[in-house]
XYZ file of C-alpha atoms in Angstrom:
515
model
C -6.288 111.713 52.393
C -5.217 115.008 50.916
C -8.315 116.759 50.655
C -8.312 115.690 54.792
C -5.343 116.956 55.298
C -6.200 120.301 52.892
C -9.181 120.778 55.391
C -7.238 121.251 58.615
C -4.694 123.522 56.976
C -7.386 125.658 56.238
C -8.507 125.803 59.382
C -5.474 126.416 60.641
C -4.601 129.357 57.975
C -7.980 131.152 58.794
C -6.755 130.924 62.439
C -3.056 131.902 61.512
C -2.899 136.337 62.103
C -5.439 135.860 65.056
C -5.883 138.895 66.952
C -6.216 138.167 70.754
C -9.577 137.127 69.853
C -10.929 135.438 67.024
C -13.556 133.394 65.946
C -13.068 129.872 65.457
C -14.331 128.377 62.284
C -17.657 126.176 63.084
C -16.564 123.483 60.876
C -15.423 120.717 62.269
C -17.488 117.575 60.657
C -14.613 116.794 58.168
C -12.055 114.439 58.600
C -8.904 114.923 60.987
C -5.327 114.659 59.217
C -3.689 111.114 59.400
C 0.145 110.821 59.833
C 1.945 110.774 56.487
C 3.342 106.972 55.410
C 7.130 107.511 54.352
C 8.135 104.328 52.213
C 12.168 103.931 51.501
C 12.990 101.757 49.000
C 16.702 101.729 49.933
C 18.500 98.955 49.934
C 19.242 98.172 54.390
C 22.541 98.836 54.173
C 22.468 101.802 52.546
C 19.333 102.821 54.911
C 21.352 102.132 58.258
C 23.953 104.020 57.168
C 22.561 107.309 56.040
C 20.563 106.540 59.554
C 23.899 106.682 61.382
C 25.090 109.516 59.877
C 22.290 111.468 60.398
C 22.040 110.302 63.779
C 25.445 111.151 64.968
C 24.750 114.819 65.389
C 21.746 114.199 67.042
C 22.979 112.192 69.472
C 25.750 114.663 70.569
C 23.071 117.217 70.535
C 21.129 116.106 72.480
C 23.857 114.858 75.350
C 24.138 118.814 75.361
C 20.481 119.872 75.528
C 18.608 117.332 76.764
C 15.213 118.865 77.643
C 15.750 120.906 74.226
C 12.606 122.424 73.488
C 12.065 124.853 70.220
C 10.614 127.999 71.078
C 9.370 128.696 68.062
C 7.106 125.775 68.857
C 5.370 127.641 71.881
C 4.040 130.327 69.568
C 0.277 129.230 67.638
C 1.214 127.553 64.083
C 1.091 129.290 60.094
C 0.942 125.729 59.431
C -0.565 122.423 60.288
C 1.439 119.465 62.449
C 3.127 116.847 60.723
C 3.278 114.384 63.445
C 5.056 111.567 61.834
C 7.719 113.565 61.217
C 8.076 115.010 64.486
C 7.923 111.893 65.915
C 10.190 109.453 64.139
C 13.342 113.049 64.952
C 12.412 113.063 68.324
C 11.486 109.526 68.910
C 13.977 108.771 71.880
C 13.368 112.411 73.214
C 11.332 111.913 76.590
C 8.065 114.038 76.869
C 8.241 117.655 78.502
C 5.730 120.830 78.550
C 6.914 121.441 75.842
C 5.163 119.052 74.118
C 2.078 119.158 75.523
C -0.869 122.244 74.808
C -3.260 122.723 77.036
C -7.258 123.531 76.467
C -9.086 125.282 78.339
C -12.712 125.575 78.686
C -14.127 128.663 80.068
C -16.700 131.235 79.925
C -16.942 135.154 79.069
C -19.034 135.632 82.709
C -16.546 134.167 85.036
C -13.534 134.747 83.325
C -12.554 138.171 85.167
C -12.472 136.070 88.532
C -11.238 132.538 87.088
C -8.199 133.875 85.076
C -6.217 134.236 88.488
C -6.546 130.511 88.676
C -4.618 129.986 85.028
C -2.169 131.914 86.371
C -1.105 130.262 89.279
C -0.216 127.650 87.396
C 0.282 128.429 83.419
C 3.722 129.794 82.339
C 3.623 130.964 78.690
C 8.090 131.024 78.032
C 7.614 126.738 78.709
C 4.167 125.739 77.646
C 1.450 125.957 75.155
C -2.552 126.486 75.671
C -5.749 128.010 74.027
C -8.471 129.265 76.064
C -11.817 128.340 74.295
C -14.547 130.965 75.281
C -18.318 131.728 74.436
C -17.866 135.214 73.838
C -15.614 137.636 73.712
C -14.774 138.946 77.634
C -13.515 142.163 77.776
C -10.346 143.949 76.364
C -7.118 142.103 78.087
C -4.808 143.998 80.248
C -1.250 143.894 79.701
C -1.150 141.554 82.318
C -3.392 139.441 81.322
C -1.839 138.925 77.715
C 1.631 138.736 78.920
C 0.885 135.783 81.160
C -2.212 133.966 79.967
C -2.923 131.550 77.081
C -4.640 133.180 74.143
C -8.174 133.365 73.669
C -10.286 131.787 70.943
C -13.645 131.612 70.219
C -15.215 128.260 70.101
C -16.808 127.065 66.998
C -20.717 127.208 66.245
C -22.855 124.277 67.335
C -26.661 125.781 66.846
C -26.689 123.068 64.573
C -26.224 120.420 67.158
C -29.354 119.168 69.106
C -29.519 119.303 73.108
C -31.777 117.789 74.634
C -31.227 117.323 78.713
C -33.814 119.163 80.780
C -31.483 120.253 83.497
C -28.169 120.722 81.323
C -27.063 124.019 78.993
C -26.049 122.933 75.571
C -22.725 124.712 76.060
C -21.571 120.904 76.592
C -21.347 120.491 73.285
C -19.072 124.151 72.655
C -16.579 122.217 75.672
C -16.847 119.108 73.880
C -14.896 120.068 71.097
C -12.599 121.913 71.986
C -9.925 118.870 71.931
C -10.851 118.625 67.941
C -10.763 122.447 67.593
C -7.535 122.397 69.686
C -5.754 120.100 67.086
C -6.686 122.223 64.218
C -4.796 124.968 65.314
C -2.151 122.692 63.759
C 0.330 123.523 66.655
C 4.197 121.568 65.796
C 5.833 118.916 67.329
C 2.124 118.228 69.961
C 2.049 114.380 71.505
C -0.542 115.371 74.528
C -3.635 117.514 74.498
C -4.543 118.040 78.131
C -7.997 119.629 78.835
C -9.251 121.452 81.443
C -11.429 124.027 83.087
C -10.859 127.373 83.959
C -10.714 126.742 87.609
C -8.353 123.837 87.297
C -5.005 124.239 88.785
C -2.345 121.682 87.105
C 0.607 121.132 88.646
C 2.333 121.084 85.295
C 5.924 119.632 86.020
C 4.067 116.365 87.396
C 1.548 116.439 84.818
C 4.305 116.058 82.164
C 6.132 113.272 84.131
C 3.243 111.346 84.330
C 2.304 111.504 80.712
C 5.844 110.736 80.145
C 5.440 107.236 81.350
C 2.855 106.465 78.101
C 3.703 106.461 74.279
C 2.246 109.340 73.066
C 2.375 107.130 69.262
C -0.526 105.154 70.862
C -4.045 106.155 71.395
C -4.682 106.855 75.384
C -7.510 108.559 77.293
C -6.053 109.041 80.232
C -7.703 110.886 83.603
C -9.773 110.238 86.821
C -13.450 109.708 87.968
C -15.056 111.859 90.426
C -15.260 111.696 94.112
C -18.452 111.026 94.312
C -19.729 107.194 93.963
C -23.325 108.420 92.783
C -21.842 111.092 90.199
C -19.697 107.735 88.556
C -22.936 105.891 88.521
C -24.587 108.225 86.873
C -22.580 108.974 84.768
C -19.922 106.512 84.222
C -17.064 104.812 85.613
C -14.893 104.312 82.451
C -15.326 108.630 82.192
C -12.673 111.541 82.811
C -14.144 114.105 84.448
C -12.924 117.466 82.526
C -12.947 119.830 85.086
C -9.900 117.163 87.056
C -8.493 117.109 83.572
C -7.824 114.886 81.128
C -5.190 114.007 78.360
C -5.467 112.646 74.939
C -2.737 111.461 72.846
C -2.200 113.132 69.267
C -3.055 109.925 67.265
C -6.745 109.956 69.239
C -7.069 113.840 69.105
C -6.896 113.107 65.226
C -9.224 109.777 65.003
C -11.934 111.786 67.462
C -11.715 114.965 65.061
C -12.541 112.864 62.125
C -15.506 111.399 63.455
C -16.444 114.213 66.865
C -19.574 116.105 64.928
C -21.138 112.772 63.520
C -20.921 111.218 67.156
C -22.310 113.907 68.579
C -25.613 114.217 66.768
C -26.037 110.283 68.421
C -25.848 111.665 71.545
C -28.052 114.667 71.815
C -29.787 113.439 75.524
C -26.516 113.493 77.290
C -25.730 115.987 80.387
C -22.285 117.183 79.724
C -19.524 117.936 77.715
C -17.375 115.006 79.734
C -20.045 112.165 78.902
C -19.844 113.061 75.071
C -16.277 112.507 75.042
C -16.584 109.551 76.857
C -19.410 108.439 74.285
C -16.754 108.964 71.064
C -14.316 107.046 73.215
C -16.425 104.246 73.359
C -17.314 103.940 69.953
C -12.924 104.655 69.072
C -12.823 101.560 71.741
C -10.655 103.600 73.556
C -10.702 102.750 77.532
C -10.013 105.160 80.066
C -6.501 104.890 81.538
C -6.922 105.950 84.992
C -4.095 108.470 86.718
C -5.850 109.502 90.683
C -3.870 112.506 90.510
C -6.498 114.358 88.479
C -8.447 115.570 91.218
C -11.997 116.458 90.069
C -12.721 117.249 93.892
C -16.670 116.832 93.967
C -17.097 117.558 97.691
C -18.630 120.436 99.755
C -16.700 121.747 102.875
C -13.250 121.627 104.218
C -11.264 119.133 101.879
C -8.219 118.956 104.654
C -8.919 115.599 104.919
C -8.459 114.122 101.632
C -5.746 116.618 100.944
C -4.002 115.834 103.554
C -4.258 111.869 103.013
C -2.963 112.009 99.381
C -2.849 108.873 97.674
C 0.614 107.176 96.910
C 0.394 109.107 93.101
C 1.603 112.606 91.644
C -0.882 115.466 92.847
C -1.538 116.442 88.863
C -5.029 118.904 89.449
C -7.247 120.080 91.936
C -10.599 121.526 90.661
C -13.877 123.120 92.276
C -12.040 126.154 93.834
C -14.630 128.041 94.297
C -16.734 125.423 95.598
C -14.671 123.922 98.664
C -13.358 125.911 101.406
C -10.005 127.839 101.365
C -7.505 125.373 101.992
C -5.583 127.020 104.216
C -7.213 128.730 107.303
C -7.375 132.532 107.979
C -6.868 133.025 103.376
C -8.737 133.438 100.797
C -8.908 130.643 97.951
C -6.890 132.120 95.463
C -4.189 133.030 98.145
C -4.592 129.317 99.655
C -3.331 128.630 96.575
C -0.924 130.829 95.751
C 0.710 129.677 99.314
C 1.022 126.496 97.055
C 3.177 128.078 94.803
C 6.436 128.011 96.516
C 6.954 124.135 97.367
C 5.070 123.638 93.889
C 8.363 124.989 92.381
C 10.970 123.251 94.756
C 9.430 119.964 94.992
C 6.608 118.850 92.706
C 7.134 115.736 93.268
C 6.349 115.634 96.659
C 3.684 118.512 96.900
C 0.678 116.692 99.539
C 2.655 113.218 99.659
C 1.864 111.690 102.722
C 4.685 110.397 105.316
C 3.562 108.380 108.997
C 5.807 107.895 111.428
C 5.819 107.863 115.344
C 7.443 109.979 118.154
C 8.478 106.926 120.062
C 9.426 108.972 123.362
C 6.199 111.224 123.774
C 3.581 108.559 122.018
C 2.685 110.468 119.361
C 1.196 109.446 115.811
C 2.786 111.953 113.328
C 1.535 112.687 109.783
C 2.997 114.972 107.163
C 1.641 116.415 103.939
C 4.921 117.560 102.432
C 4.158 121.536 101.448
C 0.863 121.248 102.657
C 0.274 120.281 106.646
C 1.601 118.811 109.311
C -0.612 116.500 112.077
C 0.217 115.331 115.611
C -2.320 113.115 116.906
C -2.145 111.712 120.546
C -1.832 108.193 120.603
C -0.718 105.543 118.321
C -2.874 105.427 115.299
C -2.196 102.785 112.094
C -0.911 103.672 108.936
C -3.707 101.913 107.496
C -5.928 104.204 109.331
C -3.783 107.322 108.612
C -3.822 107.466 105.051
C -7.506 106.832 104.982
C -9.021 110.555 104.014
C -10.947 111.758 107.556
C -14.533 112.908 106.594
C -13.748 116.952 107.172
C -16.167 116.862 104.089
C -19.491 115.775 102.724
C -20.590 114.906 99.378
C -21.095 116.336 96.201
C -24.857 115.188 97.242
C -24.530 117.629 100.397
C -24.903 114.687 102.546
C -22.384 112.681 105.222
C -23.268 109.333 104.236
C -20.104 107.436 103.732
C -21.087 105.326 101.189
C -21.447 108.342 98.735
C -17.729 108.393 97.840
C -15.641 106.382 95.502
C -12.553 105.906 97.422
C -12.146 104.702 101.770
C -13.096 107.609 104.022
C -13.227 107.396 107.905
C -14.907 109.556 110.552
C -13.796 112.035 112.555
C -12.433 110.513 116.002
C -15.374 110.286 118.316
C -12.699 110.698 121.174
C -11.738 114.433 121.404
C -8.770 113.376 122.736
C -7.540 112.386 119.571
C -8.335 115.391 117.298
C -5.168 115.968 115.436
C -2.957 119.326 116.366
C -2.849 120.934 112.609
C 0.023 122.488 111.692
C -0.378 124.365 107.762
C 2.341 125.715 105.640
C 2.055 130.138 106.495
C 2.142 132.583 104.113
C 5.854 133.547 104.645
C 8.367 133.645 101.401
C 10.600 131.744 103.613
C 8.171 128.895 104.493
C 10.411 126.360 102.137
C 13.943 127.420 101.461
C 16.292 125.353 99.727
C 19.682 124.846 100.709
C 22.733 124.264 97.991
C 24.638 123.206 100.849
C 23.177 120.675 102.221
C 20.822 119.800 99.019
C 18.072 119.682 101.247
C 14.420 122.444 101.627
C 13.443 122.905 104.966
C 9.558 123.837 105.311
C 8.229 125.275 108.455
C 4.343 124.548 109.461
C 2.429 126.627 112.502
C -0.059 125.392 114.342
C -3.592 126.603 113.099
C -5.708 127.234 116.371
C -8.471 125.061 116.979
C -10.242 122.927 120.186
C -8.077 120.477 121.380
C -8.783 119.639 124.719
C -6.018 119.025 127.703
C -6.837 115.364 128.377
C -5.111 115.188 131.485
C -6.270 111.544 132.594
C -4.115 110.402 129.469
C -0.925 109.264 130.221
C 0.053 111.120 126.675
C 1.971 114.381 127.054
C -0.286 117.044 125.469
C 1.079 118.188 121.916
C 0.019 121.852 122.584
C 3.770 122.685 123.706
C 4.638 122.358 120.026
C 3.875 125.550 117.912
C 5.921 124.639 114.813
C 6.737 121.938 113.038
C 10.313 121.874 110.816
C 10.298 119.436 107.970
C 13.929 118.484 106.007
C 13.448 117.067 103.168
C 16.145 116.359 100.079
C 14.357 116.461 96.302
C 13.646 114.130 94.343
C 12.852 114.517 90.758
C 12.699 111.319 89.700
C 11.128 109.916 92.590
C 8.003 108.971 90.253
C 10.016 107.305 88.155
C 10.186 103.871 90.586
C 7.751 101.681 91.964
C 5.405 103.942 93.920
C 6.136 103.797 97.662
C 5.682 106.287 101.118
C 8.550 108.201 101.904
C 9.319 107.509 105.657
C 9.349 110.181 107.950
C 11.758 110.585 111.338
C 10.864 112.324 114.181
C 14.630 114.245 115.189
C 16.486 115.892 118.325
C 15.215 119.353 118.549
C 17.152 121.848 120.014
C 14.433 124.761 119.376
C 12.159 125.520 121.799
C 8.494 124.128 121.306
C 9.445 122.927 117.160
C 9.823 119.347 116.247
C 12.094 118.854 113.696
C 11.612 115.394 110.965
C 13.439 114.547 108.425
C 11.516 113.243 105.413
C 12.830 110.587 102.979
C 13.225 107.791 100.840
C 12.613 104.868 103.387
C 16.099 102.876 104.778
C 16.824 98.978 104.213
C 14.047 97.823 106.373
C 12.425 100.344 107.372
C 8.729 100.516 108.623
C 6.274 102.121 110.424
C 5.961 100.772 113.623
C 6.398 101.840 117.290
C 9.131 100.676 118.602
């Protein structure tokens, strides 16, 4: 046990006056450090009181600070974590960023272009993260420093044997970087989330969701892919990295111990997610699944599964560079920098889906909260609505419909239902927040496209609306109950060609229905 835990503070002492890049050491095939075992031979009474007392001051603390967070913990460690410690002080303390560091896989080539995605979403005063690279990418800019993770160099792993005809052995450099992660020997760590340089987190939700687990416990928690074939050939009980994925402290220390030995077993696997997966399996850890990891293995215009979230915390989207710009008429790192702004007044309820009907005019109305707004002629279902419209094909470049994991459903063969689009612009103002009335107001525009006139419906034609006004109060905690659709109300308008709905938590009996 000590010459385990001697090991890792080794590590973490060769990796202690790091310059903003430094070599990892390519160990790695020793044991991971086990919490310490504290025995008290005090008598109970005597052990509940000195509990009490020491307690006391805590407890008033904390009424004071309650998302306390040590700063000095945000900074890499001189020494290694003692978890068991940490844990039993801040047992009742709910998880935060703060506790969480972040890993990041990337590489030397595209780092110039993928670093603007880290950014979007990383903020270095609240969180904690290592960027694990190949190489060394060129000298940082001020910039760059000031609001990026710092860079390490991953480990050696010549001595591992690849064997996969159409992979690159780099899966095994990303495969341990969750073991390489915890050697760093960061304080006071209960979640190591991983992820890939074009991953965006949304961070706040992220937290909230990890939150809901005990981080004393051993959990593999993330998502499978979009695609049904890419599960079946790889695996169904597998996080896919590039969504993200979080592992618990206790299993970042049990896959350390044994990471190198499983990974000479596995030398004929594709990836770096698959030979996680494979050490999970022989841990007999399960995956926990969370569908708010978003691995996003589709081609094309993703509006349509964006915009039909499921009932679960957006947490990632991935594949950036690969799907369309997600708004129209920007570019994909300023689609998602329009993101930004409800991202930071409503996590919460960034792409949560809300049906309702105008009653008066007919209309089926669907709202993305921070995202898009749709008006759709006619009355369509819920249970049709918040099925994902194919805007998209498959990771396999194909339509069919049976290549995805989750319910899709075509685009209307009846032009006349083609939904009028209405997407968040690229105004500062597009969500304000009011103190006064404790509500944000987001304003959508309508993004040109064919929608035909349709006069031999008996519909009124939705083309006399150009925006769309959405009221909406926030809810921090709204993850924090049984998960349920906020209802949405279509309102008087008094400005010319807006609608105006009010968005929130549903009324004592309340539906959606026509009525």
């Amino acid at each position: 046990m000590k010459s385990d835990s001697k090991l890792i503070a080794a590590n973490a002492e060769n990796l202690q006056e790091a310059p903003w890049h430094q070599k990892a050491g390519g160990g790695g095939g020793g044991k991971g450090t086990k919490p310490a075992v504290v025995t008290c031979s005090l008598s109970k009474l005597t052990f509940f009181s000195l509990f009490f007392l020491i307690s006391l001051p805590y407890f008033f603390y904390s009424l004071r600070f309650p998302n306390y967070c040590n700063l000095a913990s945000l900074r890499l460690p001189s020494a290694v974590n003692n978890y068991s410690t940490a844990a039993a002080a801040a047992a009742e303390e709910k998880t935060s960023l703060c506790h969480i560091v972040f890993g990041i896989a990337a590489s030397a080539r595209l780092w110039d272009r993928r670093k603007e995605y880290i950014k979007l979403w990383y903020r270095p005063e609240t969180m904690r993260g290592v960027v694990w690279m190949d190489k060394a990418p060129p000298p940082a800019a001020e910039d760059d420093r000031r609001r990026l993770p710092p860079i390490r160099i991953s480990g050696d792993t010549a001595g591992f044997e690849y064997r996969h005809a159409k992979g690159d052995r780099s899966a095994i450099r990303i495969s341990r970087a969750v073991s390489e992660t915890l050697r760093l020997g960061m304080e006071d760590v209960r979640w190591f989330v991983m992820g890939d340089d074009d991953t965006v987190f949304v961070a706040e939700n992220l937290a909230g969701v990890l939150a809901k687990y005990d981080h004393r416990e051993c959990y593999y928690i993330g998502s499978n892919s979009e695609s049904h074939l890419q599960n079946i050939m790889f695996s169904y009980a597998m996080a896919y990295g590039g969504g993200g994925f979080a592992i618990s402290y206790p299993l970042a220390v049990k896959l350390a111990a044994m990471q190198d030995r499983c990974l000479g077993r596995y030398p004929a696997l594709y990836g770096s997610d698959d030979r996680i997966q494979a050490c999970m399996a022989e841990i007999g850890v399960p995956l926990t699944k969370e569908p708010g990891f978003h691995q996003l293995d589709v081609y094309g215009n993703a509006f349509g599964l964006l915009a039909a979230h499921p009932v679960t915390p957006l947490l990632s989207l991935h594949h950036i560079d690969v799907i369309d710009p997600i708004f129209p008429k920007a570019s994909r790192l300023q689609s998602l920098q329009r993101l930004a702004l409800p991202m930071s007044l409503d996590p919460a309820a960034l792409m949560q889906q809300s049906i309702c009907y105008d009653s008066r005019r007919r209309w089926t109305v669907s709202v993305s909260w921070g995202y898009a707004v749709q008006i759709v002629r006619g009355t369509v279902s819920p249970r049709e609505m918040e099925m994902p419209v194919r805007t998209f094909v498959n990771w396999h470049k194909k339509a069919d419909y049976r290549g995805y994991a989750f319910n899709t459903r075509a685009v209307h063969p009846n032009s006349c239902q083609t939904p009028f689009v209405y997407t968040l612009p690229s105004n500062n103002d597009s969500v304000v927040y009011s103190s006064t009335t404790g509500e944000t107001t987001s304003r959508y525009v309508r993004s040109r496209g064919e929608n035909p006139k349709c006069k031999s419906w008996k519909v009124e034609d939705p083309s006399g609306v150009d925006r769309v006004e959405v009221r909406k109060r926030p809810e921090p905690n709204f993850w924090d109950k049984a998960p349920r659709r906020n209802c949405c109300r279509v309102l008087p308008s008094k400005k010319r060609r807006t609608m105006v709905i009010d968005v929130g938590e549903c009324r004592a009996n309340e539906v959606v229905e026509l009525r």
